[in-house]
């Protein structure tokens, strides 16, 4: 027995959405169709009935006018016309509306039967003996056999009899009933067609949503963020798919960065931790060591603990920089550089100068930008071990080709040993340290933090050799960055 497929809840919801689309489309079409059909049928039926009544009323009125104008007798309305080439009064009644005519004698008896015979009531017999021509028994409806008729009786006057005229309307009602049935069938066909059209349309609309939901289910089930999201078209569903695909890409990149950070951090932490364990194990025998060895051991512990602390702080800062929630605000990068230079002078005793040019105001996160500038200055002070030349911080506002504001460029210039050409493209990598810098304290994360901050502010880091010796390391910040 083949295994049953388990439909994820989201797919069931989308299937319900498809059903909702179909039912809604069919319901709207049904409501509109029924309303239009109802109104159309009743309007048509009313017009037909009113038209029949109007025609019959005109026939009766013509008959009354005719008997008032001429002294007619029952024989004038006989069904056996002696002169077939000449239209008599009976022909004038029958031809326009196919009226059924029946003639009554003065006694009220039927003198010439209609086809079919019409019922004769007391009112009709009274009218037959009426003295005034054109006296009328009002219209009434009667059942004759299988048909229903509208009947009126008109007196010939002077007691000469009367003429009954009848109009059958059961045929018209049958026709209207058939029209009603056909209207209902047409409405059912339209509703069915609307339902099928709604199902087809809902299927087209939700098909991509089903695929998108399937991709989301795969991500939730497997945890793999590299799943390809199928995207076609340019409508809202396609935009949703592209946004979801970009979101997965960002999450995958973030996960990869986190994995690399953890791996690199674990690798870098092994060395100071191993050294600390070794020195701590020596503390058990500190009483056996000579005073010089003791001082060296304590100094090593202090140095290693400081390096470990710096490394942990750098790791925390780097990890926090990937999801920094510090609000953006308008700041002057030159003022930030002044604050960094002031603090660095106090700590190192070195001469640090700041020069600015152009517009240096940007939208940014103050703490992150201050950390980036501070890392550049600390890096310059650390590698310029001679300490004779001043460290310079240059903050420059650039312009675009059209004369608009471009970005702000921050450079830190030193007269240290410089950077080898092979190291220029790698100095911003995490934990990377040039060969001649591995003996110096540091975590190898300072310049990688600079890169993270620059990228987050719409800029990029840079490094190159300085004319006359030393290095120029810095970054750019987009003026309208977010």
PDB file of N, CA, C and O in Angstrom, residues 5-31:
ATOM      1  N   UNK A   5       0.413  10.847   1.268  1.00  0.00           N
ATOM      2  CA  UNK A   5       1.112  12.125   1.309  1.00  0.00           C
ATOM      3  C   UNK A   5       0.501  12.993   2.396  1.00  0.00           C
ATOM      4  O   UNK A   5      -0.716  13.109   2.514  1.00  0.00           O
ATOM      5  N   UNK A   6       1.369  13.592   3.170  1.00  0.00           N
ATOM      6  CA  UNK A   6       0.922  14.500   4.227  1.00  0.00           C
ATOM      7  C   UNK A   6       0.938  15.923   3.695  1.00  0.00           C
ATOM      8  O   UNK A   6       1.978  16.430   3.290  1.00  0.00           O
ATOM      9  N   UNK A   7      -0.215  16.547   3.662  1.00  0.00           N
ATOM     10  CA  UNK A   7      -0.324  17.911   3.146  1.00  0.00           C
ATOM     11  C   UNK A   7      -0.003  18.872   4.277  1.00  0.00           C
ATOM     12  O   UNK A   7      -0.639  18.831   5.333  1.00  0.00           O
ATOM     13  N   UNK A   8       0.989  19.739   4.106  1.00  0.00           N
ATOM     14  CA  UNK A   8       1.318  20.713   5.155  1.00  0.00           C
ATOM     15  C   UNK A   8       0.151  21.635   5.426  1.00  0.00           C
ATOM     16  O   UNK A   8      -0.694  21.883   4.557  1.00  0.00           O
ATOM     17  N   UNK A   9       0.067  22.174   6.664  1.00  0.00           N
ATOM     18  CA  UNK A   9      -1.051  23.070   6.999  1.00  0.00           C
ATOM     19  C   UNK A   9      -1.151  24.273   6.090  1.00  0.00           C
ATOM     20  O   UNK A   9      -2.239  24.699   5.726  1.00  0.00           O
ATOM     21  N   UNK A  10       0.011  24.845   5.701  1.00  0.00           N
ATOM     22  CA  UNK A  10      -0.047  26.037   4.844  1.00  0.00           C
ATOM     23  C   UNK A  10      -0.639  25.705   3.483  1.00  0.00           C
ATOM     24  O   UNK A  10      -1.371  26.501   2.904  1.00  0.00           O
ATOM     25  N   UNK A  11      -0.338  24.496   2.966  1.00  0.00           N
ATOM     26  CA  UNK A  11      -0.903  24.118   1.671  1.00  0.00           C
ATOM     27  C   UNK A  11      -2.408  23.898   1.794  1.00  0.00           C
ATOM     28  O   UNK A  11      -3.167  24.211   0.882  1.00  0.00           O
ATOM     29  N   UNK A  12      -2.822  23.349   2.966  1.00  0.00           N
ATOM     30  CA  UNK A  12      -4.262  23.193   3.167  1.00  0.00           C
ATOM     31  C   UNK A  12      -4.941  24.550   3.225  1.00  0.00           C
ATOM     32  O   UNK A  12      -6.034  24.744   2.712  1.00  0.00           O
ATOM     33  N   UNK A  13      -4.287  25.507   3.863  1.00  0.00           N
ATOM     34  CA  UNK A  13      -4.863  26.842   3.927  1.00  0.00           C
ATOM     35  C   UNK A  13      -4.960  27.464   2.538  1.00  0.00           C
ATOM     36  O   UNK A  13      -5.926  28.131   2.204  1.00  0.00           O
ATOM     37  N   UNK A  14      -3.913  27.237   1.714  1.00  0.00           N
ATOM     38  CA  UNK A  14      -3.944  27.789   0.365  1.00  0.00           C
ATOM     39  C   UNK A  14      -5.015  27.107  -0.474  1.00  0.00           C
ATOM     40  O   UNK A  14      -5.660  27.719  -1.313  1.00  0.00           O
ATOM     41  N   UNK A  15      -5.192  25.782  -0.248  1.00  0.00           N
ATOM     42  CA  UNK A  15      -6.265  25.093  -0.942  1.00  0.00           C
ATOM     43  C   UNK A  15      -7.605  25.676  -0.527  1.00  0.00           C
ATOM     44  O   UNK A  15      -8.510  25.843  -1.327  1.00  0.00           O
ATOM     45  N   UNK A  16      -7.760  25.985   0.759  1.00  0.00           N
ATOM     46  CA  UNK A  16      -8.979  26.631   1.217  1.00  0.00           C
ATOM     47  C   UNK A  16      -9.122  28.008   0.581  1.00  0.00           C
ATOM     48  O   UNK A  16     -10.226  28.431   0.245  1.00  0.00           O
ATOM     49  N   UNK A  17      -8.006  28.715   0.419  1.00  0.00           N
ATOM     50  CA  UNK A  17      -8.047  30.014  -0.253  1.00  0.00           C
ATOM     51  C   UNK A  17      -8.518  29.850  -1.685  1.00  0.00           C
ATOM     52  O   UNK A  17      -9.316  30.654  -2.186  1.00  0.00           O
ATOM     53  N   UNK A  18      -8.035  28.806  -2.365  1.00  0.00           N
ATOM     54  CA  UNK A  18      -8.483  28.557  -3.733  1.00  0.00           C
ATOM     55  C   UNK A  18      -9.987  28.295  -3.764  1.00  0.00           C
ATOM     56  O   UNK A  18     -10.706  28.807  -4.629  1.00  0.00           O
ATOM     57  N   UNK A  19     -10.462  27.475  -2.805  1.00  0.00           N
ATOM     58  CA  UNK A  19     -11.897  27.207  -2.733  1.00  0.00           C
ATOM     59  C   UNK A  19     -12.683  28.472  -2.452  1.00  0.00           C
ATOM     60  O   UNK A  19     -13.754  28.706  -3.023  1.00  0.00           O
ATOM     61  N   UNK A  20     -12.138  29.316  -1.569  1.00  0.00           N
ATOM     62  CA  UNK A  20     -12.814  30.575  -1.250  1.00  0.00           C
ATOM     63  C   UNK A  20     -12.918  31.456  -2.486  1.00  0.00           C
ATOM     64  O   UNK A  20     -13.971  32.067  -2.742  1.00  0.00           O
ATOM     65  N   UNK A  21     -11.818  31.540  -3.255  1.00  0.00           N
ATOM     66  CA  UNK A  21     -11.854  32.307  -4.495  1.00  0.00           C
ATOM     67  C   UNK A  21     -12.950  31.773  -5.422  1.00  0.00           C
ATOM     68  O   UNK A  21     -13.738  32.529  -5.989  1.00  0.00           O
ATOM     69  N   UNK A  22     -12.978  30.448  -5.593  1.00  0.00           N
ATOM     70  CA  UNK A  22     -13.928  29.832  -6.516  1.00  0.00           C
ATOM     71  C   UNK A  22     -15.364  30.086  -6.079  1.00  0.00           C
ATOM     72  O   UNK A  22     -16.217  30.515  -6.869  1.00  0.00           O
ATOM     73  N   UNK A  23     -15.633  29.823  -4.796  1.00  0.00           N
ATOM     74  CA  UNK A  23     -16.996  29.994  -4.287  1.00  0.00           C
ATOM     75  C   UNK A  23     -17.411  31.464  -4.346  1.00  0.00           C
ATOM     76  O   UNK A  23     -18.545  31.790  -4.719  1.00  0.00           O
ATOM     77  N   UNK A  24     -16.493  32.352  -3.989  1.00  0.00           N
ATOM     78  CA  UNK A  24     -16.817  33.785  -4.008  1.00  0.00           C
ATOM     79  C   UNK A  24     -17.121  34.249  -5.422  1.00  0.00           C
ATOM     80  O   UNK A  24     -18.089  34.983  -5.658  1.00  0.00           O
ATOM     81  N   UNK A  25     -16.284  33.825  -6.375  1.00  0.00           N
ATOM     82  CA  UNK A  25     -16.498  34.208  -7.766  1.00  0.00           C
ATOM     83  C   UNK A  25     -17.839  33.689  -8.257  1.00  0.00           C
ATOM     84  O   UNK A  25     -18.617  34.425  -8.891  1.00  0.00           O
ATOM     85  N   UNK A  26     -18.131  32.406  -7.938  1.00  0.00           N
ATOM     86  CA  UNK A  26     -19.401  31.822  -8.374  1.00  0.00           C
ATOM     87  C   UNK A  26     -20.577  32.494  -7.676  1.00  0.00           C
ATOM     88  O   UNK A  26     -21.629  32.721  -8.285  1.00  0.00           O
ATOM     89  N   UNK A  27     -20.424  32.822  -6.381  1.00  0.00           N
ATOM     90  CA  UNK A  27     -21.519  33.455  -5.643  1.00  0.00           C
ATOM     91  C   UNK A  27     -21.837  34.842  -6.199  1.00  0.00           C
ATOM     92  O   UNK A  27     -23.012  35.202  -6.356  1.00  0.00           O
ATOM     93  N   UNK A  28     -20.790  35.605  -6.489  1.00  0.00           N
ATOM     94  CA  UNK A  28     -21.015  36.939  -7.058  1.00  0.00           C
ATOM     95  C   UNK A  28     -21.682  36.822  -8.427  1.00  0.00           C
ATOM     96  O   UNK A  28     -22.645  37.540  -8.739  1.00  0.00           O
ATOM     97  N   UNK A  29     -21.161  35.902  -9.252  1.00  0.00           N
ATOM     98  CA  UNK A  29     -21.763  35.717 -10.573  1.00  0.00           C
ATOM     99  C   UNK A  29     -23.213  35.245 -10.452  1.00  0.00           C
ATOM    100  O   UNK A  29     -24.099  35.696 -11.198  1.00  0.00           O
ATOM    101  N   UNK A  30     -23.475  34.339  -9.488  1.00  0.00           N
ATOM    102  CA  UNK A  30     -24.843  33.861  -9.305  1.00  0.00           C
ATOM    103  C   UNK A  30     -25.759  34.979  -8.860  1.00  0.00           C
ATOM    104  O   UNK A  30     -26.888  35.125  -9.370  1.00  0.00           O
ATOM    105  N   UNK A  31     -25.302  35.792  -7.917  1.00  0.00           N
ATOM    106  CA  UNK A  31     -26.143  36.887  -7.440  1.00  0.00           C
ATOM    107  C   UNK A  31     -26.463  37.863  -8.562  1.00  0.00           C
ATOM    108  O   UNK A  31     -27.619  38.281  -8.733  1.00  0.00           O
TER     109      UNK A  31
END
